[in-house]
Amino acid sequence: GLIRPARKLLREDTKDRDIEEFSSLGKEFTEIAISLRKYSSLLENTTGGIIAVNKNGNITMANPHACYILGCKETDVAGKNIESLLDISKELRTVMKGEVTTSELNAVINRQNLTIGYTLSPIRGKDSIDGAVFYFMDTTKIKEMYSEMQKKERLASIGTLAMEVAHEVRNPLASIKGLAQLIGEDLKDNDLKKQYIDIILKETDRLNRVVDTLFEKK
């Protein structure tokens, strides 16, 4: 389709035209067509969502994965303002000044809460910003996995700390119990201090059982 105009010109009048020039032009058009096909294939098959908007924020292109994430059809979003789908008005204004924005947002898509990680980049024209490209992915599962990993790491840290504390407590408890037993040997059974010693021994035994339980759960 791209080289048809050049062929038409060749058929209409070749007397005053340089055939080699048109031949070269045809080759360039062919290369452009091949490049466009590769570019279109890349956009269609990429695993991330891609939405292009003009300077007013109206959607000019959305690849299949973008529509899949947003739960819509390409025909449904074409021409719509991207802000009607995603709350990125502030970021879009920043990008229209020539800056690149990378962040994430929370959105409700088909009654599901999604976390979307994205990069919003300007489309630069010759003298101005002509629009922007919104590249995004559904990072909900990744964020959930990361949160779960953090939770497990915190629990593991707490478990390690508990083991260290239990180890440090066990030795002083043994000393307290040994000294209390030595003191109790010199006291009579009806001595009030003997009762205090018995309480100390019972409580140290109780703490030792707690420590032993922690070591069993290691």
Coordinates of C-alpha atoms in Angstrom, one line a residue:
G1 CA 0.0 0.0 0.0
L2 CA 2.8 2.4 0.8
I3 CA 4.7 1.9 -2.5
R4 CA 1.5 2.2 -4.7
P5 CA 1.8 6.0 -5.1
A6 CA 5.4 5.7 -6.4
R7 CA 4.4 3.0 -8.9
K8 CA 1.5 5.2 -10.1
L9 CA 3.9 8.1 -10.7
L10 CA 6.2 5.8 -12.7
R11 CA 3.3 4.7 -14.9
E12 CA 2.0 8.2 -15.5
D13 CA 5.2 9.9 -16.7
T14 CA 8.7 8.5 -16.8
K15 CA 10.1 10.7 -19.5
D16 CA 11.3 13.5 -17.3
R17 CA 11.8 11.5 -14.1
D18 CA 14.7 9.6 -12.9
I19 CA 13.8 5.9 -12.9
E20 CA 16.5 5.1 -10.4
E21 CA 15.2 7.7 -8.0
F22 CA 11.8 6.2 -8.0
S23 CA 13.3 2.7 -7.6
S24 CA 15.2 3.9 -4.6
L25 CA 12.1 5.5 -3.2
G26 CA 10.1 2.3 -3.7
K27 CA 12.8 0.4 -1.7
E28 CA 12.6 2.9 1.1
F29 CA 8.8 2.6 1.2
T30 CA 9.1 -1.2 1.3
E31 CA 11.6 -0.9 4.2
I32 CA 9.2 1.4 6.0
A33 CA 6.3 -1.0 5.5
I34 CA 8.3 -3.9 6.9
S35 CA 9.3 -1.8 9.8
L36 CA 5.7 -0.9 10.5
R37 CA 4.6 -4.5 10.3
K38 CA 7.3 -5.4 12.9
Y39 CA 6.3 -2.5 15.1
S40 CA 2.6 -3.4 14.9
S41 CA 3.4 -7.0 15.7
L42 CA 5.4 -6.0 18.7
L43 CA 2.6 -3.8 20.0
E44 CA 0.1 -6.5 19.5
N45 CA 2.0 -9.3 21.2
T46 CA 3.8 -7.5 24.1
T47 CA 2.8 -8.8 27.5
G48 CA 2.3 -5.3 28.9
G49 CA -0.6 -2.9 28.3
I50 CA 0.1 0.0 26.0
I51 CA -2.1 3.0 25.5
A52 CA -1.3 6.0 23.3
V53 CA -3.1 9.3 23.8
N54 CA -3.0 12.6 22.1
K55 CA -2.1 15.9 23.7
N56 CA -5.7 16.1 25.0
G57 CA -5.5 12.7 26.7
N58 CA -7.8 11.0 24.2
I59 CA -6.9 7.4 23.4
T60 CA -5.5 6.9 19.9
M61 CA -4.3 3.3 20.3
A62 CA -4.7 0.4 22.8
N63 CA -3.0 -2.9 22.4
P64 CA -4.9 -6.2 23.2
H65 CA -3.2 -6.7 26.5
A66 CA -4.2 -3.2 27.7
C67 CA -7.9 -4.0 26.8
Y68 CA -7.5 -7.4 28.6
I69 CA -6.3 -5.7 31.8
L70 CA -8.9 -3.0 31.7
G71 CA -11.7 -5.5 30.8
C72 CA -12.8 -3.7 27.7
K73 CA -12.6 -3.8 23.8
E74 CA -10.3 -1.6 21.7
T75 CA -13.4 -0.2 20.0
D76 CA -14.8 0.7 23.4
V77 CA -11.8 2.9 24.4
A78 CA -10.8 4.4 21.1
G79 CA -11.4 8.2 21.3
K80 CA -12.2 8.1 25.0
N81 CA -10.2 10.2 27.4
I82 CA -7.8 8.0 29.4
E83 CA -8.9 9.8 32.6
S84 CA -12.3 8.1 32.2
L85 CA -10.5 4.8 32.7
L86 CA -7.7 5.6 35.0
D87 CA -7.0 8.4 37.5
I88 CA -3.8 9.8 36.1
S89 CA -4.8 13.4 35.4
K90 CA -2.0 14.8 37.5
E91 CA 0.7 12.5 36.1
L92 CA -0.5 13.2 32.5
R93 CA -0.1 17.0 33.0
T94 CA 3.4 16.3 34.2
V95 CA 4.3 14.2 31.2
M96 CA 2.9 16.8 28.8
K97 CA 5.7 19.0 30.1
G98 CA 8.2 16.5 28.8
E99 CA 8.9 14.4 31.9
V100 CA 8.6 10.6 32.4
T101 CA 6.6 9.3 35.3
T102 CA 6.9 5.8 36.8
S103 CA 4.5 4.9 39.6
E104 CA 1.6 2.6 40.5
L105 CA -2.1 3.2 41.1
N106 CA -5.1 1.3 42.5
A107 CA -8.1 0.8 40.3
V108 CA -11.4 -1.1 40.4
I109 CA -11.8 -3.1 37.2
N110 CA -14.8 -5.3 36.8
R111 CA -15.4 -5.0 40.6
Q112 CA -11.9 -6.2 41.4
N113 CA -9.3 -4.1 43.1
L114 CA -6.2 -4.1 41.0
T115 CA -2.7 -2.6 41.5
I116 CA -1.3 -1.3 38.3
G117 CA 2.4 -0.4 37.9
Y118 CA 3.0 1.9 35.0
T119 CA 5.4 4.2 33.1
L120 CA 4.0 7.3 31.4
S121 CA 6.2 8.8 28.7
P122 CA 5.8 11.8 26.4
I123 CA 5.5 11.5 22.6
R124 CA 7.7 14.3 21.3
G125 CA 6.9 16.0 18.0
K126 CA 9.1 18.4 16.1
D127 CA 8.4 21.4 18.3
S128 CA 6.1 20.2 21.0
I129 CA 4.7 17.2 23.0
D130 CA 2.1 15.5 20.8
G131 CA 0.9 13.0 23.3
A132 CA 1.9 10.3 25.7
V133 CA 2.4 6.5 25.9
F134 CA 1.0 4.7 28.9
Y135 CA 2.8 1.3 29.5
F136 CA 1.4 -0.7 32.4
M137 CA 1.1 -4.1 34.0
D138 CA -1.3 -5.7 36.5
T139 CA 1.0 -6.0 39.5
T140 CA -1.7 -7.1 41.9
K141 CA -0.4 -10.7 42.3
I142 CA 3.2 -9.5 42.5
K143 CA 2.4 -7.1 45.3
E144 CA 0.4 -9.7 47.2
M145 CA 3.3 -12.1 46.9
Y146 CA 5.7 -9.4 48.1
S147 CA 3.5 -8.6 51.0
E148 CA 3.3 -12.3 51.9
M149 CA 7.0 -12.6 51.7
Q150 CA 7.5 -9.6 54.0
K151 CA 5.0 -11.1 56.5
K152 CA 6.9 -14.4 56.5
E153 CA 10.2 -12.6 56.9
R154 CA 8.8 -10.7 59.9
L155 CA 7.5 -13.9 61.4
A156 CA 10.9 -15.6 60.8
S157 CA 12.7 -12.6 62.4
I158 CA 10.3 -12.8 65.4
G159 CA 11.0 -16.6 65.7
T160 CA 14.7 -16.1 65.6
L161 CA 14.5 -13.4 68.2
A162 CA 12.4 -15.6 70.4
M163 CA 14.9 -18.4 70.2
E164 CA 17.8 -16.0 71.1
V165 CA 15.8 -14.7 74.1
A166 CA 14.9 -18.2 75.2
H167 CA 18.6 -19.3 75.0
E168 CA 19.7 -16.2 77.1
V169 CA 16.9 -16.8 79.7
R170 CA 17.7 -20.5 80.2
N171 CA 21.1 -20.1 81.7
P172 CA 20.0 -17.4 84.4
L173 CA 17.0 -19.6 85.3
A174 CA 19.3 -22.5 86.0
S175 CA 21.5 -20.4 88.2
I176 CA 18.4 -19.0 90.1
K177 CA 17.0 -22.5 90.6
G178 CA 20.4 -23.9 91.8
L179 CA 21.0 -21.1 94.3
A180 CA 17.4 -21.3 95.6
Q181 CA 17.8 -25.0 96.2
L182 CA 21.0 -24.4 98.2
I183 CA 19.4 -21.8 100.4
G184 CA 16.3 -24.0 100.9
E185 CA 18.5 -26.9 102.3
D186 CA 19.4 -24.8 105.4
L187 CA 15.8 -23.9 106.1
K188 CA 13.2 -25.8 108.1
D189 CA 10.0 -26.9 106.5
N190 CA 7.9 -24.6 108.8
D191 CA 10.1 -21.6 108.1
L192 CA 8.2 -18.9 106.1
K193 CA 11.4 -18.3 104.0
K194 CA 11.2 -22.0 103.0
Q195 CA 7.8 -21.3 101.4
Y196 CA 9.3 -18.4 99.5
I197 CA 12.0 -20.7 98.2
D198 CA 9.4 -23.2 97.1
I199 CA 7.6 -20.5 95.2
I200 CA 10.8 -19.4 93.5
L201 CA 11.5 -23.0 92.4
K202 CA 8.0 -23.6 91.1
E203 CA 8.1 -20.3 89.0
T204 CA 11.6 -21.1 87.6
D205 CA 10.3 -24.6 86.6
R206 CA 7.3 -22.9 84.9
L207 CA 9.6 -20.5 83.0
N208 CA 11.8 -23.4 82.0
R209 CA 8.8 -25.2 80.5
V210 CA 8.0 -22.1 78.5
V211 CA 11.6 -22.0 77.2
D212 CA 11.5 -25.7 76.4
T213 CA 8.3 -25.2 74.4
L214 CA 10.0 -22.5 72.3
F215 CA 12.9 -24.8 71.5
E216 CA 10.5 -27.6 70.5
K217 CA 8.9 -25.3 67.9
K218 CA 12.3 -24.5 66.3

